[in-house]
CSV table of C-alpha atoms in Angstrom, one decimal:
chain,number,residue,atom,x,y,z
A,17,MET,CA,-87.4,-19.5,153.5
A,18,ILE,CA,-91.1,-20.3,154.7
A,19,LEU,CA,-92.7,-21.7,151.7
A,20,GLU,CA,-96.3,-22.6,150.8
A,21,ILE,CA,-97.0,-24.7,147.7
A,22,ARG,CA,-100.6,-24.1,146.7
A,23,ILE,CA,-102.9,-24.5,143.6
A,24,ALA,CA,-102.5,-21.5,141.4
A,25,ALA,CA,-105.5,-19.1,141.1
A,26,SER,CA,-106.5,-16.7,138.3
A,27,SER,CA,-105.6,-13.9,140.8
A,28,ASP,CA,-102.0,-15.2,140.7
A,29,ALA,CA,-101.6,-14.7,137.0
A,30,GLU,CA,-99.8,-11.3,137.1
A,31,ALA,CA,-97.3,-12.5,139.8
A,32,ALA,CA,-96.8,-15.7,138.1
A,33,CYS,CA,-96.2,-13.9,134.9
A,34,ASN,CA,-93.6,-11.8,136.7
A,35,VAL,CA,-91.9,-15.1,137.8
A,36,LEU,CA,-91.9,-16.6,134.3
A,37,ARG,CA,-90.6,-13.3,132.6
A,38,ARG,CA,-87.9,-12.6,135.4
A,39,SER,CA,-86.8,-16.2,135.4
A,40,ILE,CA,-86.4,-16.3,131.5
A,41,ARG,CA,-84.6,-13.0,131.3
A,42,GLU,CA,-82.4,-13.3,134.3
A,43,CYS,CA,-81.7,-17.0,134.9
A,44,CYS,CA,-81.6,-18.4,131.3
A,45,GLU,CA,-79.1,-16.1,129.7
A,46,LEU,CA,-77.1,-19.3,128.8
A,47,ASP,CA,-80.1,-20.3,126.7
A,48,HIS,CA,-81.2,-17.1,125.1
A,49,LYS,CA,-77.8,-15.6,124.9
A,50,ASN,CA,-79.6,-12.1,125.2
A,51,ASP,CA,-80.7,-12.6,121.5
A,52,PRO,CA,-83.8,-10.1,121.2
A,53,ALA,CA,-85.4,-12.3,118.7
A,54,ILE,CA,-85.4,-15.5,121.0
A,55,LEU,CA,-86.6,-13.5,123.9
A,56,ASP,CA,-89.3,-11.9,122.0
A,57,ALA,CA,-90.5,-15.3,120.9
A,58,TRP,CA,-89.9,-16.9,124.3
A,59,LEU,CA,-91.8,-14.3,126.2
A,60,GLY,CA,-94.4,-13.6,123.6
A,61,ASN,CA,-97.1,-15.8,125.3
A,62,LYS,CA,-96.1,-14.8,128.8
A,63,THR,CA,-98.7,-12.3,129.5
A,64,PRO,CA,-100.9,-12.2,132.6
A,65,GLN,CA,-104.0,-13.0,130.5
A,66,MET,CA,-102.4,-16.1,129.0
A,67,VAL,CA,-101.3,-17.3,132.4
A,68,ALA,CA,-104.7,-16.9,133.6
A,69,ASN,CA,-106.0,-19.0,130.8
A,70,TRP,CA,-103.4,-21.7,131.5
A,71,PHE,CA,-104.4,-21.7,135.2
A,72,SER,CA,-108.1,-22.0,134.5
A,73,SER,CA,-107.7,-24.7,132.0
A,74,PRO,CA,-109.4,-27.9,133.2
A,75,THR,CA,-106.7,-30.1,131.6
A,76,ASN,CA,-103.9,-28.3,133.4
A,77,PHE,CA,-102.9,-28.5,137.0
A,78,SER,CA,-101.1,-25.4,138.2
A,79,LEU,CA,-99.2,-24.4,141.4
A,80,VAL,CA,-97.5,-21.4,142.8
A,81,ALA,CA,-94.8,-21.3,145.6
A,82,VAL,CA,-95.3,-18.5,147.9
A,83,SER,CA,-92.9,-17.0,150.5
A,84,GLU,CA,-93.8,-14.2,152.9
A,85,GLY,CA,-96.8,-13.4,150.5
A,86,THR,CA,-94.8,-13.2,147.3
A,87,VAL,CA,-95.1,-15.7,144.5
A,88,VAL,CA,-91.7,-16.9,144.0
A,89,GLY,CA,-92.4,-20.0,141.7
A,90,VAL,CA,-94.9,-21.3,139.3
A,91,ALA,CA,-95.3,-24.8,137.7
A,92,LEU,CA,-97.8,-26.3,135.3
A,93,LEU,CA,-98.5,-30.0,134.5
A,94,THR,CA,-100.7,-30.9,131.6
A,95,GLY,CA,-103.2,-33.7,131.6
A,96,ALA,CA,-101.0,-35.6,129.2
A,97,GLY,CA,-98.1,-35.7,131.8
A,98,LYS,CA,-96.0,-32.8,130.4
A,99,LEU,CA,-94.3,-30.5,132.9
A,100,ALA,CA,-95.0,-27.4,130.8
A,101,LEU,CA,-93.7,-24.8,133.4
A,102,CYS,CA,-91.3,-24.9,136.3
A,103,TYR,CA,-89.9,-21.5,136.9
A,104,LEU,CA,-88.5,-19.4,139.8
A,105,LEU,CA,-87.7,-15.9,140.7
A,106,PRO,CA,-83.9,-15.6,140.6
A,107,GLU,CA,-83.7,-14.9,144.1
A,108,ALA,CA,-85.7,-17.9,145.1
A,109,ARG,CA,-83.3,-20.4,143.3
A,110,GLY,CA,-81.4,-23.0,145.6
A,111,GLN,CA,-83.8,-22.5,148.5
A,112,GLY,CA,-86.2,-25.8,148.0
A,113,ALA,CA,-89.1,-24.1,146.0
A,114,GLY,CA,-88.3,-25.8,142.8
A,115,THR,CA,-87.8,-29.1,144.6
A,116,ALA,CA,-91.1,-28.6,146.4
A,117,LEU,CA,-93.0,-27.7,143.2
A,118,LEU,CA,-91.5,-30.7,141.4
A,119,LYS,CA,-92.4,-33.1,144.0
A,120,ARG,CA,-96.0,-32.0,144.3
A,121,MET,CA,-96.3,-32.1,140.3
A,122,GLU,CA,-95.0,-35.7,140.5
A,123,GLU,CA,-97.7,-36.5,143.0
A,124,GLN,CA,-100.5,-35.0,140.9
A,125,ALA,CA,-99.3,-36.9,137.9
A,126,CYS,CA,-99.4,-40.2,140.0
A,127,ASP,CA,-102.9,-39.4,141.2
A,128,TRP,CA,-104.0,-39.0,137.3
A,129,GLY,CA,-102.4,-42.3,136.6
A,130,VAL,CA,-99.6,-40.8,134.5
A,131,LYS,CA,-96.8,-43.4,134.3
A,132,ALA,CA,-94.0,-41.1,133.1
A,133,LEU,CA,-93.6,-37.4,133.4
A,134,GLN,CA,-91.9,-35.6,130.5
A,135,LEU,CA,-90.6,-32.1,130.1
A,136,HIS,CA,-88.3,-29.9,127.8
A,137,SER,CA,-85.6,-28.2,129.9
A,138,THR,CA,-83.4,-25.4,129.2
A,139,ALA,CA,-79.6,-25.7,129.6
A,140,THR,CA,-80.1,-23.7,132.8
A,141,GLY,CA,-82.5,-26.2,134.2
A,142,GLN,CA,-80.7,-29.5,133.1
A,143,GLN,CA,-78.7,-30.2,136.2
A,144,PHE,CA,-81.8,-29.7,138.4
A,145,PHE,CA,-83.8,-32.2,136.6
A,146,ALA,CA,-81.0,-34.7,136.3
A,147,GLN,CA,-80.3,-34.6,140.0
A,148,ARG,CA,-83.9,-35.4,140.6
A,149,GLY,CA,-83.9,-38.7,138.7
A,150,TYR,CA,-85.1,-37.5,135.3
A,151,THR,CA,-83.4,-39.2,132.3
A,152,ASP,CA,-81.9,-37.2,129.4
A,153,ALA,CA,-83.4,-38.2,126.1
A,154,GLY,CA,-81.6,-36.0,124.0
A,155,LYS,CA,-81.8,-32.3,122.6
A,156,VAL,CA,-84.9,-30.8,121.0
A,157,ARG,CA,-85.0,-27.2,119.4
A,158,SER,CA,-87.9,-25.2,121.0
A,159,PRO,CA,-90.4,-23.2,118.7
A,160,TYR,CA,-88.7,-20.0,120.1
A,161,GLY,CA,-85.3,-21.1,118.9
A,162,VAL,CA,-83.5,-22.4,122.2
A,163,GLU,CA,-82.1,-25.9,122.3
A,164,THR,CA,-83.8,-27.7,125.1
A,165,VAL,CA,-83.1,-31.2,126.7
A,166,PHE,CA,-86.0,-33.8,126.5
A,167,PHE,CA,-86.3,-35.2,129.9
A,168,TRP,CA,-88.6,-38.1,131.3
A,169,LYS,CA,-89.1,-39.8,134.5
A,170,GLN,CA,-90.9,-43.2,135.3
A,171,LEU,CA,-93.5,-42.3,137.9
A,172,ASP,CA,-95.2,-45.8,138.9
A,173,GLU,CA,-92.5,-46.9,141.0
A,174,GLU,CA,-93.0,-47.2,144.7
A,175,ALA,CA,-90.6,-44.4,145.7
A,176,THR,CA,-92.2,-41.9,143.4
A,177,CYS,CA,-96.0,-43.0,143.7
A,178,PRO,CA,-96.5,-44.9,146.9
A,179,ASN,CA,-100.2,-45.1,146.3
A,180,ALA,CA,-100.1,-46.1,142.7
A,181,PRO,CA,-102.0,-49.2,141.9
A,182,LYS,CA,-99.6,-52.1,141.6
A,183,ARG,CA,-98.9,-53.7,138.3
A,184,LYS,CA,-100.6,-57.1,137.8
A,185,ARG,CA,-98.2,-59.9,137.3
A,186,PHE,CA,-98.6,-62.6,134.7
A,187,CYS,CA,-97.5,-65.3,136.9
A,188,ASN,CA,-97.6,-66.3,140.6
A,189,CYS,CA,-93.9,-66.6,140.8
A,190,ASN,CA,-92.0,-65.4,143.7
A,191,THR,CA,-89.7,-62.3,142.7
A,192,ALA,CA,-88.3,-62.0,146.1
């Protein structure tokens, strides 16, 4: 898969909305169990207009993953350091798009000076985030009725944020 990760534009909203809705319906059955009430609540704000609003908000950083001219993934980071969206089309899973989106979101968080990234993962996404160094901090029920896992990851480490300012030390001791 030839993949382009780029900043999302309002013109991407309809395609990104399709990614969100298909991913939730088709990939997250373990979470929603095809319960119409949960699906209605979860999908309720996943409209092209709402997605366009999220993309245009100055406090959000939004990306799309594009393969062969098709939006196959979408991710959104809030200024508070919360990864609010990270979804892929079902057929794009396991091909590197999710990893590429997450890596770019971590870079953006570092650029903003965010010390730790946080997110609420579905059971479907739990292994993905755990394999990428995120710490499971327990279960939290979402507003739409799905039990999620609260994850966080320290970002101000050299491996994650190589250009982050170094912490000041309180002594001149040698820690080699």
